[in-house]
PDB file of C-alpha atoms in Angstrom:
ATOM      1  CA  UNK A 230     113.265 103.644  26.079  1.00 49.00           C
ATOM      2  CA  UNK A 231     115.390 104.322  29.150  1.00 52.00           C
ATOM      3  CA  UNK A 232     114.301 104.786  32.188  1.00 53.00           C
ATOM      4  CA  UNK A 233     114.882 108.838  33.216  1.00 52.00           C
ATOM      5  CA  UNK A 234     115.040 108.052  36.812  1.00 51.00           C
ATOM      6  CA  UNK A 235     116.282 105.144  37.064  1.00 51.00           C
ATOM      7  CA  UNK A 236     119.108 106.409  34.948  1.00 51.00           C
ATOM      8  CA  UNK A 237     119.911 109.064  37.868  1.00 55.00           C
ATOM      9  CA  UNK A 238     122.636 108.047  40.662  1.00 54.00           C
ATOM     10  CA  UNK A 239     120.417 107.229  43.808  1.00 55.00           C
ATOM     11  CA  UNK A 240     121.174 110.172  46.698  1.00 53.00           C
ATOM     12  CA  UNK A 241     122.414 107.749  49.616  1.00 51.00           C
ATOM     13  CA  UNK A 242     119.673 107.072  52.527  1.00 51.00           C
ATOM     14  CA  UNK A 243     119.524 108.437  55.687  1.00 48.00           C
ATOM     15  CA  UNK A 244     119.034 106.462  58.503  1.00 48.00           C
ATOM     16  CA  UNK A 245     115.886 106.952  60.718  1.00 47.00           C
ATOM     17  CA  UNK A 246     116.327 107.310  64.208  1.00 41.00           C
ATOM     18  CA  UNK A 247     113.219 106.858  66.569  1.00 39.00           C
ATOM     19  CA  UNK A 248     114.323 110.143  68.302  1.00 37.00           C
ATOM     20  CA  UNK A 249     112.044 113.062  67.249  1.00 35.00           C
ATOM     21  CA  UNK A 250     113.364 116.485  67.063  1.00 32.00           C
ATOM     22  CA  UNK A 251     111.831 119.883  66.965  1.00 36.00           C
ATOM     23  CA  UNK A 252     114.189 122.101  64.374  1.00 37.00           C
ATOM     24  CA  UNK A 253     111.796 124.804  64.676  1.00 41.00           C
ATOM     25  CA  UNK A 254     108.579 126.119  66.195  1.00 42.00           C
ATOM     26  CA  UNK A 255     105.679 125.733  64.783  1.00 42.00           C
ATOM     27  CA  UNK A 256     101.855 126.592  65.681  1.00 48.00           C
ATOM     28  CA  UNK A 257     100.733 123.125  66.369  1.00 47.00           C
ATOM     29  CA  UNK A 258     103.549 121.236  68.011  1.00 45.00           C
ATOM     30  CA  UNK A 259     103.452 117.426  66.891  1.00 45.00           C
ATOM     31  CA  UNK A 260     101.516 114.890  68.935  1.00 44.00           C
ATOM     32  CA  UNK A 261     103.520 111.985  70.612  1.00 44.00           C
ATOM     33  CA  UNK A 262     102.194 108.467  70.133  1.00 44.00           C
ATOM     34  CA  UNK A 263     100.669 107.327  72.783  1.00 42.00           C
ATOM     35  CA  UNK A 264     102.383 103.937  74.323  1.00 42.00           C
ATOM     36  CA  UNK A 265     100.183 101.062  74.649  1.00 44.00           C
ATOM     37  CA  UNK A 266      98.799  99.954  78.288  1.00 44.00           C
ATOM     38  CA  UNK A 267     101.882  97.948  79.423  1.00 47.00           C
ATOM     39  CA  UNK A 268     100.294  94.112  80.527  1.00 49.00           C
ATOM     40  CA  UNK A 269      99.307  93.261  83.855  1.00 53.00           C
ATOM     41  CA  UNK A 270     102.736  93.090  86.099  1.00 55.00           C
ATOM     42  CA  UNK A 271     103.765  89.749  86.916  1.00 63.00           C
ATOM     43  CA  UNK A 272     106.035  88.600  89.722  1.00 65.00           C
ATOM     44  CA  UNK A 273     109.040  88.747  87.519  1.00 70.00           C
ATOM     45  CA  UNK A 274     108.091  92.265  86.280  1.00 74.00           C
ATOM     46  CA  UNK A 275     108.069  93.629  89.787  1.00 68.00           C
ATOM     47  CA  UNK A 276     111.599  92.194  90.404  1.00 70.00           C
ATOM     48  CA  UNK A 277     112.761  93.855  87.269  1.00 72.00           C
ATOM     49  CA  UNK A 278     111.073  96.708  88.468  1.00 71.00           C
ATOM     50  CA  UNK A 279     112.449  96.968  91.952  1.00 68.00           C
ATOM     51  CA  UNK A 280     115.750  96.011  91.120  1.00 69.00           C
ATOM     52  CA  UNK A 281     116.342  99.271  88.799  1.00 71.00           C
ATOM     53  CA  UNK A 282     114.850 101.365  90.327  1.00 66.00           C
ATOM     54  CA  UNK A 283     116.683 100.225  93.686  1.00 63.00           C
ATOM     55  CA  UNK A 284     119.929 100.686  91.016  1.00 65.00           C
ATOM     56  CA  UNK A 285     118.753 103.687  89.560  1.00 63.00           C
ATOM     57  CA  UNK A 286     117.987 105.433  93.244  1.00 58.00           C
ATOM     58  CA  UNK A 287     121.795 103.676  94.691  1.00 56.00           C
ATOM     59  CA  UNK A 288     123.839 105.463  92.221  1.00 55.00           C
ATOM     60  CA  UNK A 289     122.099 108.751  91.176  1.00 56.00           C
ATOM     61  CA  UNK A 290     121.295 109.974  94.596  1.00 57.00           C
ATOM     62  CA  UNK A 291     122.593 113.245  95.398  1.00 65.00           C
ATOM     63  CA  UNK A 292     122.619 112.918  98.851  1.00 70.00           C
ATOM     64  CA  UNK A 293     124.404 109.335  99.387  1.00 71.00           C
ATOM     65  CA  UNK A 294     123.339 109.593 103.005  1.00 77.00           C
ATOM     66  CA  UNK A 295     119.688 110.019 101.752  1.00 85.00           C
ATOM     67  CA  UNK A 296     117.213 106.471 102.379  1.00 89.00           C
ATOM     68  CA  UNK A 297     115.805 105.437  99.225  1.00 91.00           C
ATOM     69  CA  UNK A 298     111.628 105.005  99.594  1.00 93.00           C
ATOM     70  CA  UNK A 299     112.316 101.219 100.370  1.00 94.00           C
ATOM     71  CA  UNK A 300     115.073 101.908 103.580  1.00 94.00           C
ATOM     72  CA  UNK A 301     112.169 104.507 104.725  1.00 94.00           C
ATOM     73  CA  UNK A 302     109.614 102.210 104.214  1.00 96.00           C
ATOM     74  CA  UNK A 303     111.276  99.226 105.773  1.00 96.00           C
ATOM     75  CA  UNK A 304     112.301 101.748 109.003  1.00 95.00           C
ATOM     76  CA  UNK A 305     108.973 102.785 109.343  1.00 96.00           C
ATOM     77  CA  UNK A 306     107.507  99.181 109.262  1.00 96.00           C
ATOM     78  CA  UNK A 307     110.457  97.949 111.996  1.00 96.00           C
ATOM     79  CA  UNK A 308     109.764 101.104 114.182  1.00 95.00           C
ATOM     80  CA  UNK A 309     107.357 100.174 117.042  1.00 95.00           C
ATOM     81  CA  UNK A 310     105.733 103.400 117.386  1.00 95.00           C
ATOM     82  CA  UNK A 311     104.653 102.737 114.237  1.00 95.00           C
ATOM     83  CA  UNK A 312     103.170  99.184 115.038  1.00 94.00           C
ATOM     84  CA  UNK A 313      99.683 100.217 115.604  1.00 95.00           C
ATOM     85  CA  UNK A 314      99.019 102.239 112.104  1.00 95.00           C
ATOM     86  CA  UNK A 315     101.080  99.806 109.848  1.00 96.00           C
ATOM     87  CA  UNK A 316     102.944  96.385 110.235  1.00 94.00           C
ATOM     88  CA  UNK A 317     103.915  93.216 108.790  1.00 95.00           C
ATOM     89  CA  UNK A 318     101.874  90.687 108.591  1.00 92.00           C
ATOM     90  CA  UNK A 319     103.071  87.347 110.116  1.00 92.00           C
ATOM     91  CA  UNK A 320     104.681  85.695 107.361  1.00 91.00           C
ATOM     92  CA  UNK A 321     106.634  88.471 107.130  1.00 93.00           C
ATOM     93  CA  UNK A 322     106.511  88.810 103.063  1.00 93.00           C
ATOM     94  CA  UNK A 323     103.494  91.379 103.279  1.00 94.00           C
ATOM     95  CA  UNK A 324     102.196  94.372 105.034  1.00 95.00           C
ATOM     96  CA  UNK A 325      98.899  96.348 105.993  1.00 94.00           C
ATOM     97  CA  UNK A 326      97.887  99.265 106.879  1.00 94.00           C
ATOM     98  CA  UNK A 327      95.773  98.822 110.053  1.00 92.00           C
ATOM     99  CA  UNK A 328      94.151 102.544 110.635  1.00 92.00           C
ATOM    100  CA  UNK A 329      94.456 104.331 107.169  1.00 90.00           C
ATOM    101  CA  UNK A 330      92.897 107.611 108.785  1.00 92.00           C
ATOM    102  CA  UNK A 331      96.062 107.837 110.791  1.00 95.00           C
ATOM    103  CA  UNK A 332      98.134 106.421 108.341  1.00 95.00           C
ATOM    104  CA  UNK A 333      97.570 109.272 106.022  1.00 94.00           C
ATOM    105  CA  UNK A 334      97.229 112.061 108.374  1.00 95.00           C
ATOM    106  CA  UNK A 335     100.704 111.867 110.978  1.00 94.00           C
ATOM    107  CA  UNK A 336     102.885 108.784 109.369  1.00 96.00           C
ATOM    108  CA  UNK A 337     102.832 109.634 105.745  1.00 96.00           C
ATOM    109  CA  UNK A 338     103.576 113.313 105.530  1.00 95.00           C
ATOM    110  CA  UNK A 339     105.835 112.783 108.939  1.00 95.00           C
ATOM    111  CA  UNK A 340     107.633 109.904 106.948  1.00 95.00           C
ATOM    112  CA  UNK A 341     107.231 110.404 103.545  1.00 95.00           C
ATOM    113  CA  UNK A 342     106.450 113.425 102.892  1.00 94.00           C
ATOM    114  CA  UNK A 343     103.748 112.620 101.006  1.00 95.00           C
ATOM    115  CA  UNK A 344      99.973 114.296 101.830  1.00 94.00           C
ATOM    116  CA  UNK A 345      97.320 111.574  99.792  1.00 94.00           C
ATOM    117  CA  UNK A 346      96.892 107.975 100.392  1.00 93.00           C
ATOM    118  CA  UNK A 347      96.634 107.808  96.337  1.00 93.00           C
ATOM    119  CA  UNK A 348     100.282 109.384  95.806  1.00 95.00           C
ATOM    120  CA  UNK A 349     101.419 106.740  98.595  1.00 96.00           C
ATOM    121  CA  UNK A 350      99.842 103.738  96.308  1.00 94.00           C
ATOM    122  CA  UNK A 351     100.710 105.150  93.000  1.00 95.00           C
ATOM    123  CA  UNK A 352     104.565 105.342  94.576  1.00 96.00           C
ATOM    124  CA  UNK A 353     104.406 102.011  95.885  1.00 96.00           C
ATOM    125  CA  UNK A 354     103.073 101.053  92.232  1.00 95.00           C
ATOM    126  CA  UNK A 355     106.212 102.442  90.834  1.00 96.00           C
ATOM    127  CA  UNK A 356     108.150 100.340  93.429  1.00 95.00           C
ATOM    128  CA  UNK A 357     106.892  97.457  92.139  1.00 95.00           C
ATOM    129  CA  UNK A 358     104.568  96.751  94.801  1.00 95.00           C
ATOM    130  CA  UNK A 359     101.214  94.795  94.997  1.00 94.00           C
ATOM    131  CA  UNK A 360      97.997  95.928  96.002  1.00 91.00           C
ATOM    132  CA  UNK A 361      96.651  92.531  97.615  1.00 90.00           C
ATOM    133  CA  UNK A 362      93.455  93.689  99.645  1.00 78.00           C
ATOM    134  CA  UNK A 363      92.052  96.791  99.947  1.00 68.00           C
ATOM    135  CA  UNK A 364      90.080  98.422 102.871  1.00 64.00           C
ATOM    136  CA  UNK A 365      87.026  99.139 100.628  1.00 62.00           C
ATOM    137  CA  UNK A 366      86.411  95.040 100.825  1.00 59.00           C
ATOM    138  CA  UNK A 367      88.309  94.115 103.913  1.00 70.00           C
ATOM    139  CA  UNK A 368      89.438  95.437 107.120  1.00 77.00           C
ATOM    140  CA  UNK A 369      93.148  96.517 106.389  1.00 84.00           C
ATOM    141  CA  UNK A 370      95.161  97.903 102.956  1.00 90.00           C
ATOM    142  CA  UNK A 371      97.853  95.035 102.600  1.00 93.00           C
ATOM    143  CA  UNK A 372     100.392  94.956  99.898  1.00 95.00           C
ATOM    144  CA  UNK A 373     103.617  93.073  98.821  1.00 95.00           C
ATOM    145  CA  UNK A 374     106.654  92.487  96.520  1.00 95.00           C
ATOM    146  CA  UNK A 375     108.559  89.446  96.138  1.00 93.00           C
ATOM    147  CA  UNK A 376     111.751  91.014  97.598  1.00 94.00           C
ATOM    148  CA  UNK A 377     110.619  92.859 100.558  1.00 95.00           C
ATOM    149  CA  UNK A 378     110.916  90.801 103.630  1.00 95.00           C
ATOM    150  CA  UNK A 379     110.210  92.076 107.069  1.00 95.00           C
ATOM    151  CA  UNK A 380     114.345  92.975 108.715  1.00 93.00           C
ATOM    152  CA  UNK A 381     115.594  92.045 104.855  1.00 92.00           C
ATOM    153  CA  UNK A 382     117.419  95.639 104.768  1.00 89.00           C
ATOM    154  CA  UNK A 383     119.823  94.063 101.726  1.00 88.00           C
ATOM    155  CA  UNK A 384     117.011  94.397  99.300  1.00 82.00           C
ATOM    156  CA  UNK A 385     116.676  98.255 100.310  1.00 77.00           C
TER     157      UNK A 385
END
């Protein structure tokens, strides 16, 4: 006996693409996979980091004359006025935040725009920065990437 579908021509097979498309609407939309918890960052993944989003930021800006967070955050850390609140720390590869309360109310929204000390971190997070001490445990917030060096505006 023969085979009655395997005696059939095969209909060719579509590829499968990992993009998911909605052809119509439906009650219940579908649920998106959740991506697992990326590993802990290591120094190499916060130059990869840095460096694209630095990229990304240089050559989709719409205003070309606009700072990227890094130029503001550099400028701000330069700017005497400034000294008090937030500074460099004397090696000159990390920097703390010296009176949060201050920090948060005039120099972030004033120079960031940005109202909560956890949007600031979460930002700097996305940057590719390190959270090295904290001022739950010690005296000053102090944080640090691998490529931002205190006057080192090239890596901006």
């Amino acid at each position: 006996l023969v085979d009655a579908a395997a005696s059939m021509p095969k209909e060719p097979e579509t590829p499968q693409t990992s993009k998911v498309t909605r052809t119509q609407k439906s009650p219940n939309p579908p649920v998106a996979a959740v991506p697992p918890s990326p590993p802990a960052s290591s120094s190499s993944d916060n130059i990869a980091r840095f460096t694209s989003l630095l990229a990304a930021n240089q050559s989709v800006r719409k205003d070309p004359n606009k700072k990227s967070f890094a130029e503001m955050l550099m400028d701000m850390l330069m700017d005497e006025q400034y000294s008090e609140v937030v500074t460099f720390l004397p090696d000159g590869t990390s920097w703390g935040i010296i009176q949060s309360k201050k920090f948060s109310e005039e120099v972030m929204p004033k120079v960031f725009n940005i109202r909560t000390f956890s949007s600031f971190v979460r930002k700097l997070n996305r940057w590719g920065f390190d959270r090295i001490m904290e001022k739950k445990t010690h005296e000053v917030d102090v944080f640090r990437h691998v490529l931002f060096k205190k006057g080192d505006y090239n890596t901006c």
